[in-house]
Amino acid sequence: MNELMSHTTDMGQAEMFSKDWYNEYFRRAVESRAHSRFCEAVYGRDLCQHGMMDIEEMEFLATLLKPGEKVLEVGCSNGYISEYLHGQSGCDILGLDYADAAIAQAQARTRETASLNFRCADLIRDELPDGDYDTILAIDSIYFMGDYNKTLAKLNARLKPGGRMLIAAFQAREDDEPETILQPGHTRMDKALQTLGFTYVQHDFTRNIREHWIKNYQYSHTLQAEFTAEGNAFLCEARMAENGWFKDHAERGTLVRFLYVIEHNPALA
Ligand SMILES: C[S@@+](CC[C@H](N)C(=O)[O-])C[C@H]1O[C@@H](n2cnc3c(N)ncnc32)[C@H](O)[C@@H]1O
């Protein structure tokens, strides 16, 4: 169990971050005015986010994508982020997620756009779709795919020679862990990349993630009554279940974030 999963609690009937839980989340979020206001305030733009990438990081990410390139996005949720990146860069995106309610929303909105496609897939149990991708993109979804080493090898196997992975991930430090774990080159993701012999660069979005979690905490409280009034206390509670832990790390300076740009490694089987 990774650190994102391990500090959160069971929420009602569906376990937090399960497929049923995410379906419930995105069924409600897409209709919710309070959720839209929350995303606008916290991320700087409403793309129905559930990750940690603010609009500044998103705009930077869009500059890395090229017109016409073939992108596989893992953990795309209901596809508003994919649509935004597609619009900014002109790349061709296939988005995967196991939340079928979220995928249905994305498909319904984009069925006229040939270069934007969405499919249900369980990133742990299912094979990734065939096809050589120029880029594989994972925005705050890598935590859900199990062991980093296995996941990186699985993603690498679907890249074209010369392709790359773009992986956005946080690292927190608990009291019993060394301070170095927060430094570039020393996070858990760095260790996995180095063990597997990847060549990569990492862009630092630590300031963004710290500000993100402080705002996430503040606006979940500011907008709580609005969420409740529209019958969506679930969405607010979902945010509150994790934002206290993250805000604490943000304030203590024990939370960092990097966008890793990782070259295809042909030497990996
Ligand atoms: C933290 S959210 C991030 C969503 C989006 N990328 C963003 O940044 O807002 C994680 C996403 O991964 C998906 N997910 C989690 N576990 C998964 C799995 N085993 N297979 C496929 N998708 C999964 C969830 O449904 C959710 O959409």
Coordinates of C-alpha atoms in Angstrom, one line a residue, residues 2-247:
N2 CA 1.5 3.4 -0.9
E3 CA 1.6 6.5 1.2
L4 CA -1.4 8.1 -0.5
M5 CA -3.6 5.1 0.3
S6 CA -2.2 4.5 3.7
H7 CA -3.2 7.8 5.4
T8 CA -6.7 7.9 4.2
T9 CA -9.7 6.3 5.8
D10 CA -12.6 4.2 4.7
M11 CA -15.4 6.4 3.6
G12 CA -18.9 4.9 4.0
Q13 CA -19.8 2.0 1.7
A14 CA -17.1 2.2 -1.0
E15 CA -13.5 2.2 0.1
M16 CA -11.7 5.4 -0.7
F17 CA -10.0 5.4 -4.1
S18 CA -11.8 2.2 -5.2
K19 CA -13.5 2.1 -8.6
D20 CA -17.0 2.4 -7.0
W21 CA -15.7 5.4 -4.9
Y22 CA -14.3 7.2 -8.0
N23 CA -17.5 6.5 -9.9
E24 CA -19.5 8.1 -7.2
Y25 CA -17.0 11.0 -7.0
F26 CA -17.1 11.8 -10.8
R27 CA -20.9 11.2 -11.1
R28 CA -21.4 13.9 -8.5
A29 CA -18.5 16.2 -9.4
V30 CA -19.5 16.8 -13.0
E31 CA -22.9 18.1 -11.9
S32 CA -21.7 20.1 -8.8
R33 CA -21.5 23.9 -8.9
A34 CA -19.6 23.8 -5.6
H35 CA -17.0 21.3 -7.0
S36 CA -16.5 23.6 -10.0
R37 CA -16.0 26.6 -7.7
F38 CA -13.6 24.5 -5.6
C39 CA -11.5 23.5 -8.7
E40 CA -11.4 27.1 -10.0
A41 CA -10.2 28.4 -6.7
V42 CA -7.7 25.6 -5.8
Y43 CA -6.3 24.7 -9.2
G44 CA -6.7 28.0 -11.0
R45 CA -9.1 26.5 -13.6
D46 CA -11.9 24.0 -13.3
L47 CA -11.0 20.8 -15.2
C48 CA -12.9 18.6 -12.7
Q49 CA -9.5 17.6 -11.2
H50 CA -8.9 15.1 -8.4
G51 CA -5.1 15.2 -8.6
M52 CA -2.6 17.9 -7.4
M53 CA -1.6 19.6 -10.6
D54 CA -2.3 23.3 -10.7
I55 CA -2.8 25.4 -13.8
E56 CA 0.8 26.6 -13.8
E57 CA 2.1 23.0 -13.9
M58 CA -0.6 22.0 -16.4
E59 CA 0.4 24.8 -18.8
F60 CA 4.1 23.8 -18.5
L61 CA 3.1 20.2 -19.2
A62 CA 1.1 21.3 -22.3
T63 CA 4.3 22.9 -23.7
L64 CA 6.0 19.4 -23.6
L65 CA 3.3 17.9 -25.8
K66 CA 3.7 18.0 -29.6
P67 CA 1.0 18.4 -32.3
G68 CA 0.0 15.0 -33.8
E69 CA 2.0 12.9 -31.3
K70 CA 0.3 9.8 -29.9
V71 CA -0.3 10.1 -26.2
L72 CA -1.6 7.4 -23.8
E73 CA -2.9 9.0 -20.6
V74 CA -3.3 6.6 -17.6
G75 CA -5.7 7.7 -14.9
C76 CA -7.5 10.3 -17.1
S77 CA -10.6 10.5 -14.9
N78 CA -13.5 12.2 -16.8
G79 CA -11.2 13.6 -19.5
Y80 CA -11.4 17.4 -18.9
I81 CA -7.7 17.5 -18.4
S82 CA -7.1 15.4 -21.6
E83 CA -9.4 17.8 -23.5
Y84 CA -7.5 20.8 -22.2
L85 CA -4.0 19.3 -23.1
H86 CA -5.4 18.2 -26.5
G87 CA -6.6 21.8 -27.1
Q88 CA -3.4 23.4 -26.1
S89 CA -1.0 21.1 -27.9
G90 CA -2.9 19.4 -30.8
C91 CA -1.7 15.9 -29.6
D92 CA -3.7 12.8 -30.1
I93 CA -4.8 11.3 -26.7
L94 CA -6.2 7.9 -25.6
G95 CA -7.2 8.2 -22.0
L96 CA -7.6 5.2 -19.7
D97 CA -9.3 5.0 -16.3
Y98 CA -11.2 2.3 -14.4
A99 CA -14.0 4.6 -13.3
D100 CA -16.5 3.7 -16.1
A101 CA -18.9 6.6 -15.1
A102 CA -16.0 9.0 -15.7
I103 CA -15.0 7.4 -19.0
A104 CA -18.7 7.6 -20.1
Q105 CA -18.7 11.3 -19.4
A106 CA -15.5 11.8 -21.4
Q107 CA -16.8 9.7 -24.3
A108 CA -20.1 11.5 -24.5
R109 CA -18.4 15.0 -24.6
T110 CA -15.8 14.1 -27.2
R111 CA -17.3 11.5 -29.6
E112 CA -17.0 14.0 -32.5
T113 CA -13.2 14.4 -31.9
A114 CA -11.3 11.7 -33.6
S115 CA -8.0 12.6 -31.9
L116 CA -9.5 12.2 -28.4
N117 CA -10.5 8.8 -27.2
F118 CA -11.3 7.2 -23.9
R119 CA -11.5 3.6 -22.7
C120 CA -12.1 1.8 -19.4
A121 CA -9.1 -0.2 -18.1
D122 CA -7.9 -1.3 -14.7
L123 CA -4.3 -0.2 -14.7
I124 CA -3.3 -3.0 -12.3
R125 CA -5.2 -6.0 -13.7
D126 CA -5.4 -5.2 -17.4
E127 CA -2.8 -5.1 -20.2
L128 CA -2.2 -1.7 -21.6
P129 CA -3.6 -1.2 -25.1
D130 CA -1.4 -2.2 -28.0
G131 CA 0.2 0.6 -30.1
D132 CA 3.4 2.4 -29.9
Y133 CA 3.0 5.7 -28.1
D134 CA 5.2 8.7 -28.4
T135 CA 4.3 9.8 -24.9
I136 CA 2.7 8.1 -21.8
L137 CA 1.3 10.6 -19.4
A138 CA 0.4 9.9 -15.7
I139 CA -0.9 12.8 -13.6
D140 CA -1.2 11.7 -10.0
S141 CA -2.2 8.2 -11.1
I142 CA 1.1 6.4 -10.7
Y143 CA 0.3 5.8 -6.9
F144 CA -2.6 3.6 -7.8
M145 CA -0.7 1.2 -10.1
G146 CA 1.3 -0.7 -7.5
D147 CA 5.0 -1.1 -7.3
Y148 CA 6.8 1.8 -9.1
N149 CA 9.5 -0.5 -10.7
K150 CA 6.9 -2.8 -12.2
T151 CA 4.7 0.1 -13.4
L152 CA 7.6 1.9 -15.1
A153 CA 8.6 -1.3 -16.9
K154 CA 5.0 -1.9 -18.0
L155 CA 4.6 1.7 -19.3
N156 CA 8.0 1.7 -21.0
A157 CA 7.1 -1.4 -22.9
R158 CA 4.3 0.5 -24.7
L159 CA 6.6 3.4 -25.8
K160 CA 8.0 3.9 -29.3
P161 CA 11.7 3.9 -29.5
G162 CA 12.6 7.5 -28.7
G163 CA 9.3 8.0 -26.8
R164 CA 9.0 9.3 -23.3
M165 CA 6.9 9.1 -20.1
L166 CA 5.7 12.3 -18.3
I167 CA 4.9 11.4 -14.7
A168 CA 3.8 13.9 -12.1
A169 CA 4.2 12.6 -8.6
F170 CA 4.6 13.8 -5.0
Q171 CA 6.9 12.6 -2.3
A172 CA 6.3 13.2 1.4
R173 CA 8.7 12.5 4.3
E174 CA 7.6 10.8 7.5
D175 CA 9.6 11.3 10.7
D176 CA 11.4 8.0 10.4
E177 CA 12.6 8.7 6.9
P178 CA 15.8 10.4 5.8
E179 CA 15.7 14.1 4.9
T180 CA 17.3 13.2 1.6
I181 CA 14.1 11.5 0.4
L182 CA 12.8 15.0 -0.5
Q183 CA 15.8 16.0 -2.7
P184 CA 15.8 15.7 -6.5
G185 CA 17.5 12.5 -7.4
H186 CA 16.5 10.8 -4.1
T187 CA 12.7 10.4 -4.1
R188 CA 11.1 6.9 -4.3
M189 CA 10.4 7.6 -8.0
D190 CA 14.1 8.6 -8.5
K191 CA 15.2 5.4 -6.9
A192 CA 13.0 3.3 -9.2
L193 CA 14.1 5.2 -12.3
Q194 CA 17.7 4.8 -11.4
T195 CA 17.4 1.1 -10.6
L196 CA 15.9 0.5 -14.0
G197 CA 18.5 2.6 -15.8
F198 CA 16.2 5.3 -17.2
T199 CA 17.6 8.6 -18.4
Y200 CA 15.4 11.4 -17.2
V201 CA 15.0 15.0 -16.0
Q202 CA 12.8 16.3 -13.3
H203 CA 11.0 19.6 -13.0
D204 CA 10.3 20.9 -9.5
F205 CA 6.8 21.9 -8.7
T206 CA 7.2 21.8 -4.9
R207 CA 6.0 25.4 -4.3
N208 CA 2.9 24.6 -6.4
I209 CA 2.0 21.5 -4.4
R210 CA 2.5 23.1 -1.1
E211 CA 0.2 26.0 -2.1
H212 CA -2.2 23.6 -3.6
W213 CA -2.8 21.7 -0.4
I214 CA -3.1 24.8 1.8
K215 CA -5.8 26.1 -0.7
N216 CA -7.4 22.6 -0.9
Y217 CA -7.8 22.6 2.8
Q218 CA -9.1 26.2 3.1
Y219 CA -11.6 26.0 0.2
S220 CA -13.0 22.6 1.4
H221 CA -14.0 24.4 4.6
T222 CA -15.1 27.6 2.9
L223 CA -17.3 25.7 0.5
Q224 CA -18.5 23.0 2.9
A225 CA -22.0 24.5 3.4
E226 CA -22.4 24.9 -0.4
F227 CA -21.5 21.3 -1.0
T228 CA -23.9 20.2 1.7
A229 CA -26.7 22.4 0.4
E230 CA -26.5 20.8 -3.0
G231 CA -26.5 17.2 -1.5
N232 CA -22.8 16.7 -2.2
A233 CA -21.3 16.5 1.3
F234 CA -19.6 13.4 0.0
L235 CA -17.4 15.4 -2.3
C236 CA -16.3 17.8 0.5
E237 CA -15.7 14.9 2.9
A238 CA -13.6 13.2 0.2
R239 CA -11.4 16.2 0.0
M240 CA -11.2 16.7 3.8
A241 CA -10.2 13.0 4.3
E242 CA -6.9 13.7 2.7
N243 CA -6.2 17.4 2.8
G244 CA -5.4 17.7 6.5
W245 CA -2.5 15.2 6.2
F246 CA -1.2 16.9 3.0
K247 CA -1.6 20.5 4.5

